[in-house]
Amino acid sequence: ENLACLALSNRSNGQELTHSVCHQMLSIYFPDAMLPPEDAGPKPSPFVASDDLAGLWTGELRNGGANMRVALQITSSNSVTLALGDQPARTVTDMHSAEAAFEGASTGLIDAADAIRSRATTLNVKLIPHQGRLLGRLLATGGNPDTMNSMLPYVVTLGRASR
């Protein structure tokens, strides 16, 4: 049982991907094995909705055939919502800051063939304030977390619509 798995990623959110790859590979040999919690990288800190971030941000989500409107409403440090296209706004949970960026999790359906086919409705958002805009990515995950997942990255560009 001297088996190890090493998966590397050059993505800033590669921790989830590499952990998933190792879990899938090791479960072939040890179906009941549980991986230890991942503890690499800087620890996230609480999200603080400063005056520079609070308000309504709108823009676009693109990549993989998607070209959708996006709206992010930051009301307070504990109240953030995300709306894709014509879908109702959904709460963004697990908000935290990670160095210059802030991150959170939500749900929604991206209007792109791969996202629809893989039912990738779990969304992880990571945005960085840059020159008066919010730039970043939305990672859509679908599938059974205990077996195979689809992880689809989309580019998000937002501008302030109102405070």
PDB file of C-alpha atoms in Angstrom:
ATOM      1  CA  GLU A   1       0.000   0.000   0.000  1.00  0.00           C
ATOM      2  CA  ASN A   2       2.897   2.353  -0.676  1.00  0.00           C
ATOM      3  CA  LEU A   3       1.059   4.167  -3.422  1.00  0.00           C
ATOM      4  CA  ALA A   4       1.124   7.905  -4.014  1.00  0.00           C
ATOM      5  CA  CYS A   5      -0.513  10.208  -6.504  1.00  0.00           C
ATOM      6  CA  LEU A   6       0.858  13.515  -7.695  1.00  0.00           C
ATOM      7  CA  ALA A   7      -1.202  15.744  -9.957  1.00  0.00           C
ATOM      8  CA  LEU A   8      -0.007  19.201 -10.986  1.00  0.00           C
ATOM      9  CA  SER A   9      -1.946  22.082 -12.427  1.00  0.00           C
ATOM     10  CA  ASN A  10      -0.960  25.545 -13.577  1.00  0.00           C
ATOM     11  CA  ARG A  11      -4.435  26.882 -12.777  1.00  0.00           C
ATOM     12  CA  SER A  12      -5.041  29.107  -9.772  1.00  0.00           C
ATOM     13  CA  ASN A  13      -8.010  26.917  -8.870  1.00  0.00           C
ATOM     14  CA  GLY A  14      -6.174  23.683  -9.640  1.00  0.00           C
ATOM     15  CA  GLN A  15      -6.533  22.327  -6.105  1.00  0.00           C
ATOM     16  CA  GLU A  16     -10.044  21.007  -6.731  1.00  0.00           C
ATOM     17  CA  LEU A  17      -9.047  19.522 -10.096  1.00  0.00           C
ATOM     18  CA  THR A  18      -5.860  17.826  -8.869  1.00  0.00           C
ATOM     19  CA  HIS A  19      -7.562  16.476  -5.757  1.00  0.00           C
ATOM     20  CA  SER A  20     -10.326  15.017  -7.939  1.00  0.00           C
ATOM     21  CA  VAL A  21      -7.823  13.386 -10.318  1.00  0.00           C
ATOM     22  CA  CYS A  22      -5.915  11.780  -7.432  1.00  0.00           C
ATOM     23  CA  HIS A  23      -9.128  10.583  -5.815  1.00  0.00           C
ATOM     24  CA  GLN A  24     -10.271   8.960  -9.058  1.00  0.00           C
ATOM     25  CA  MET A  25      -6.920   7.261  -9.662  1.00  0.00           C
ATOM     26  CA  LEU A  26      -6.461   5.991  -6.112  1.00  0.00           C
ATOM     27  CA  SER A  27     -10.057   4.730  -5.912  1.00  0.00           C
ATOM     28  CA  ILE A  28      -9.217   2.239  -8.681  1.00  0.00           C
ATOM     29  CA  TYR A  29      -6.802   0.506  -6.298  1.00  0.00           C
ATOM     30  CA  PHE A  30      -8.483   1.352  -3.002  1.00  0.00           C
ATOM     31  CA  PRO A  31     -12.236   1.853  -3.588  1.00  0.00           C
ATOM     32  CA  ASP A  32     -12.983   2.674   0.064  1.00  0.00           C
ATOM     33  CA  ALA A  33      -9.992   4.948   0.639  1.00  0.00           C
ATOM     34  CA  MET A  34     -10.545   8.516   1.802  1.00  0.00           C
ATOM     35  CA  LEU A  35      -7.987  11.135   0.835  1.00  0.00           C
ATOM     36  CA  PRO A  36      -6.730  13.456   3.563  1.00  0.00           C
ATOM     37  CA  PRO A  37      -7.943  17.056   3.344  1.00  0.00           C
ATOM     38  CA  GLU A  38      -5.917  19.259   1.016  1.00  0.00           C
ATOM     39  CA  ASP A  39      -4.002  21.960   2.831  1.00  0.00           C
ATOM     40  CA  ALA A  40      -1.696  23.459   0.200  1.00  0.00           C
ATOM     41  CA  GLY A  41      -1.687  27.120  -0.679  1.00  0.00           C
ATOM     42  CA  PRO A  42      -2.570  30.259   1.216  1.00  0.00           C
ATOM     43  CA  LYS A  43      -5.527  30.136   3.540  1.00  0.00           C
ATOM     44  CA  PRO A  44      -8.541  32.178   2.450  1.00  0.00           C
ATOM     45  CA  SER A  45      -9.682  35.109   4.564  1.00  0.00           C
ATOM     46  CA  PRO A  46     -13.214  36.443   5.095  1.00  0.00           C
ATOM     47  CA  PHE A  47     -14.689  38.421   2.198  1.00  0.00           C
ATOM     48  CA  VAL A  48     -15.208  42.104   2.949  1.00  0.00           C
ATOM     49  CA  ALA A  49     -17.514  44.042   0.646  1.00  0.00           C
ATOM     50  CA  SER A  50     -15.677  47.356   0.531  1.00  0.00           C
ATOM     51  CA  ASP A  51     -17.236  50.469  -1.040  1.00  0.00           C
ATOM     52  CA  ASP A  52     -15.151  49.724  -4.143  1.00  0.00           C
ATOM     53  CA  LEU A  53     -16.895  46.326  -4.537  1.00  0.00           C
ATOM     54  CA  ALA A  54     -20.434  46.977  -3.282  1.00  0.00           C
ATOM     55  CA  GLY A  55     -23.103  47.433  -5.928  1.00  0.00           C
ATOM     56  CA  LEU A  56     -24.382  45.880  -9.131  1.00  0.00           C
ATOM     57  CA  TRP A  57     -21.839  44.603 -11.651  1.00  0.00           C
ATOM     58  CA  THR A  58     -22.885  43.468 -15.133  1.00  0.00           C
ATOM     59  CA  GLY A  59     -21.052  42.011 -18.082  1.00  0.00           C
ATOM     60  CA  GLU A  60     -20.434  38.861 -20.061  1.00  0.00           C
ATOM     61  CA  LEU A  61     -19.464  35.243 -19.636  1.00  0.00           C
ATOM     62  CA  ARG A  62     -17.640  33.727 -22.625  1.00  0.00           C
ATOM     63  CA  ASN A  63     -15.772  30.596 -23.680  1.00  0.00           C
ATOM     64  CA  GLY A  64     -16.674  27.155 -24.958  1.00  0.00           C
ATOM     65  CA  GLY A  65     -19.536  28.482 -27.089  1.00  0.00           C
ATOM     66  CA  ALA A  66     -21.064  30.533 -24.274  1.00  0.00           C
ATOM     67  CA  ASN A  67     -21.842  34.219 -24.656  1.00  0.00           C
ATOM     68  CA  MET A  68     -24.150  35.175 -21.795  1.00  0.00           C
ATOM     69  CA  ARG A  69     -25.058  38.222 -19.760  1.00  0.00           C
ATOM     70  CA  VAL A  70     -23.952  38.077 -16.121  1.00  0.00           C
ATOM     71  CA  ALA A  71     -25.019  40.194 -13.151  1.00  0.00           C
ATOM     72  CA  LEU A  72     -23.279  40.143  -9.778  1.00  0.00           C
ATOM     73  CA  GLN A  73     -24.948  42.035  -6.916  1.00  0.00           C
ATOM     74  CA  ILE A  74     -22.725  42.699  -3.899  1.00  0.00           C
ATOM     75  CA  THR A  75     -24.981  44.069  -1.164  1.00  0.00           C
ATOM     76  CA  SER A  76     -22.760  43.281   1.827  1.00  0.00           C
ATOM     77  CA  SER A  77     -20.027  40.887   2.919  1.00  0.00           C
ATOM     78  CA  ASN A  78     -22.760  38.307   3.600  1.00  0.00           C
ATOM     79  CA  SER A  79     -25.107  39.043   0.701  1.00  0.00           C
ATOM     80  CA  VAL A  80     -23.914  38.386  -2.852  1.00  0.00           C
ATOM     81  CA  THR A  81     -26.001  37.077  -5.774  1.00  0.00           C
ATOM     82  CA  LEU A  82     -25.169  35.908  -9.295  1.00  0.00           C
ATOM     83  CA  ALA A  83     -27.555  35.900 -12.278  1.00  0.00           C
ATOM     84  CA  LEU A  84     -26.782  34.233 -15.616  1.00  0.00           C
ATOM     85  CA  GLY A  85     -28.729  35.302 -18.700  1.00  0.00           C
ATOM     86  CA  ASP A  86     -32.463  35.419 -17.941  1.00  0.00           C
ATOM     87  CA  GLN A  87     -32.179  33.075 -14.929  1.00  0.00           C
ATOM     88  CA  PRO A  88     -33.130  34.401 -11.497  1.00  0.00           C
ATOM     89  CA  ALA A  89     -30.298  35.619  -9.278  1.00  0.00           C
ATOM     90  CA  ARG A  90     -28.912  32.949  -6.972  1.00  0.00           C
ATOM     91  CA  THR A  91     -27.018  33.352  -3.728  1.00  0.00           C
ATOM     92  CA  VAL A  92     -23.243  33.138  -3.796  1.00  0.00           C
ATOM     93  CA  THR A  93     -22.087  31.146  -0.764  1.00  0.00           C
ATOM     94  CA  ASP A  94     -18.708  30.477   0.831  1.00  0.00           C
ATOM     95  CA  MET A  95     -17.482  33.961  -0.064  1.00  0.00           C
ATOM     96  CA  HIS A  96     -13.845  34.534   0.847  1.00  0.00           C
ATOM     97  CA  SER A  97     -10.826  36.527  -0.240  1.00  0.00           C
ATOM     98  CA  ALA A  98      -7.762  34.836  -1.666  1.00  0.00           C
ATOM     99  CA  GLU A  99      -4.890  37.275  -2.118  1.00  0.00           C
ATOM    100  CA  ALA A 100      -6.088  39.938  -4.642  1.00  0.00           C
ATOM    101  CA  ALA A 101      -9.174  37.943  -5.666  1.00  0.00           C
ATOM    102  CA  PHE A 102     -12.453  36.984  -4.060  1.00  0.00           C
ATOM    103  CA  GLU A 103     -14.225  33.670  -4.559  1.00  0.00           C
ATOM    104  CA  GLY A 104     -17.550  31.990  -3.897  1.00  0.00           C
ATOM    105  CA  ALA A 105     -19.892  29.207  -5.007  1.00  0.00           C
ATOM    106  CA  SER A 106     -23.302  29.310  -6.647  1.00  0.00           C
ATOM    107  CA  THR A 107     -25.503  27.392  -9.074  1.00  0.00           C
ATOM    108  CA  GLY A 108     -26.894  28.064 -12.523  1.00  0.00           C
ATOM    109  CA  LEU A 109     -26.983  26.785 -16.082  1.00  0.00           C
ATOM    110  CA  ILE A 110     -24.562  28.114 -18.661  1.00  0.00           C
ATOM    111  CA  ASP A 111     -25.980  28.221 -22.172  1.00  0.00           C
ATOM    112  CA  ALA A 112     -23.194  26.207 -23.839  1.00  0.00           C
ATOM    113  CA  ALA A 113     -23.316  22.684 -25.283  1.00  0.00           C
ATOM    114  CA  ASP A 114     -20.656  21.197 -22.967  1.00  0.00           C
ATOM    115  CA  ALA A 115     -22.215  22.681 -19.821  1.00  0.00           C
ATOM    116  CA  ILE A 116     -25.703  21.489 -20.783  1.00  0.00           C
ATOM    117  CA  ARG A 117     -24.516  17.999 -21.779  1.00  0.00           C
ATOM    118  CA  SER A 118     -22.524  17.463 -18.568  1.00  0.00           C
ATOM    119  CA  ARG A 119     -25.157  19.146 -16.345  1.00  0.00           C
ATOM    120  CA  ALA A 120     -22.446  21.477 -15.054  1.00  0.00           C
ATOM    121  CA  THR A 121     -24.581  23.586 -12.729  1.00  0.00           C
ATOM    122  CA  THR A 122     -22.261  23.935  -9.727  1.00  0.00           C
ATOM    123  CA  LEU A 123     -20.431  27.217 -10.205  1.00  0.00           C
ATOM    124  CA  ASN A 124     -17.249  28.476  -8.571  1.00  0.00           C
ATOM    125  CA  VAL A 125     -16.559  32.119  -9.243  1.00  0.00           C
ATOM    126  CA  LYS A 126     -13.219  33.893  -8.834  1.00  0.00           C
ATOM    127  CA  LEU A 127     -12.894  37.591  -9.605  1.00  0.00           C
ATOM    128  CA  ILE A 128     -10.114  40.160  -9.349  1.00  0.00           C
ATOM    129  CA  PRO A 129     -10.750  43.916  -9.262  1.00  0.00           C
ATOM    130  CA  HIS A 130      -8.734  45.504 -12.084  1.00  0.00           C
ATOM    131  CA  GLN A 131      -8.922  49.081 -13.391  1.00  0.00           C
ATOM    132  CA  GLY A 132     -12.523  49.613 -12.257  1.00  0.00           C
ATOM    133  CA  ARG A 133     -13.745  46.235 -13.511  1.00  0.00           C
ATOM    134  CA  LEU A 134     -14.047  42.704 -12.132  1.00  0.00           C
ATOM    135  CA  LEU A 135     -12.180  40.136 -14.222  1.00  0.00           C
ATOM    136  CA  GLY A 136     -11.966  36.405 -13.679  1.00  0.00           C
ATOM    137  CA  ARG A 137     -13.441  33.028 -14.273  1.00  0.00           C
ATOM    138  CA  LEU A 138     -16.445  30.926 -13.552  1.00  0.00           C
ATOM    139  CA  LEU A 139     -15.710  27.206 -13.211  1.00  0.00           C
ATOM    140  CA  ALA A 140     -18.774  25.052 -13.947  1.00  0.00           C
ATOM    141  CA  THR A 141     -18.660  21.537 -12.500  1.00  0.00           C
ATOM    142  CA  GLY A 142     -21.011  18.690 -13.334  1.00  0.00           C
ATOM    143  CA  GLY A 143     -21.278  14.980 -12.779  1.00  0.00           C
ATOM    144  CA  ASN A 144     -21.057  12.763  -9.744  1.00  0.00           C
ATOM    145  CA  PRO A 145     -18.370  14.012  -7.326  1.00  0.00           C
ATOM    146  CA  ASP A 146     -17.608  10.393  -6.354  1.00  0.00           C
ATOM    147  CA  THR A 147     -16.775   9.372  -9.920  1.00  0.00           C
ATOM    148  CA  MET A 148     -16.075  11.537 -12.964  1.00  0.00           C
ATOM    149  CA  ASN A 149     -16.599  15.286 -13.099  1.00  0.00           C
ATOM    150  CA  SER A 150     -16.666  17.807 -15.887  1.00  0.00           C
ATOM    151  CA  MET A 151     -14.895  21.056 -15.037  1.00  0.00           C
ATOM    152  CA  LEU A 152     -15.522  23.782 -17.581  1.00  0.00           C
ATOM    153  CA  PRO A 153     -13.853  27.213 -17.307  1.00  0.00           C
ATOM    154  CA  TYR A 154     -15.541  30.377 -18.555  1.00  0.00           C
ATOM    155  CA  VAL A 155     -14.172  33.934 -18.693  1.00  0.00           C
ATOM    156  CA  VAL A 156     -16.127  36.666 -16.874  1.00  0.00           C
ATOM    157  CA  THR A 157     -15.743  40.419 -17.428  1.00  0.00           C
ATOM    158  CA  LEU A 158     -17.893  42.778 -15.334  1.00  0.00           C
ATOM    159  CA  GLY A 159     -18.279  46.545 -15.143  1.00  0.00           C
ATOM    160  CA  ARG A 160     -20.061  48.526 -12.458  1.00  0.00           C
ATOM    161  CA  ALA A 161     -23.695  49.224 -13.320  1.00  0.00           C
ATOM    162  CA  SER A 162     -24.611  50.951 -10.029  1.00  0.00           C
ATOM    163  CA  ARG A 163     -23.496  51.359  -6.435  1.00  0.00           C
TER     164      ARG A 163
END
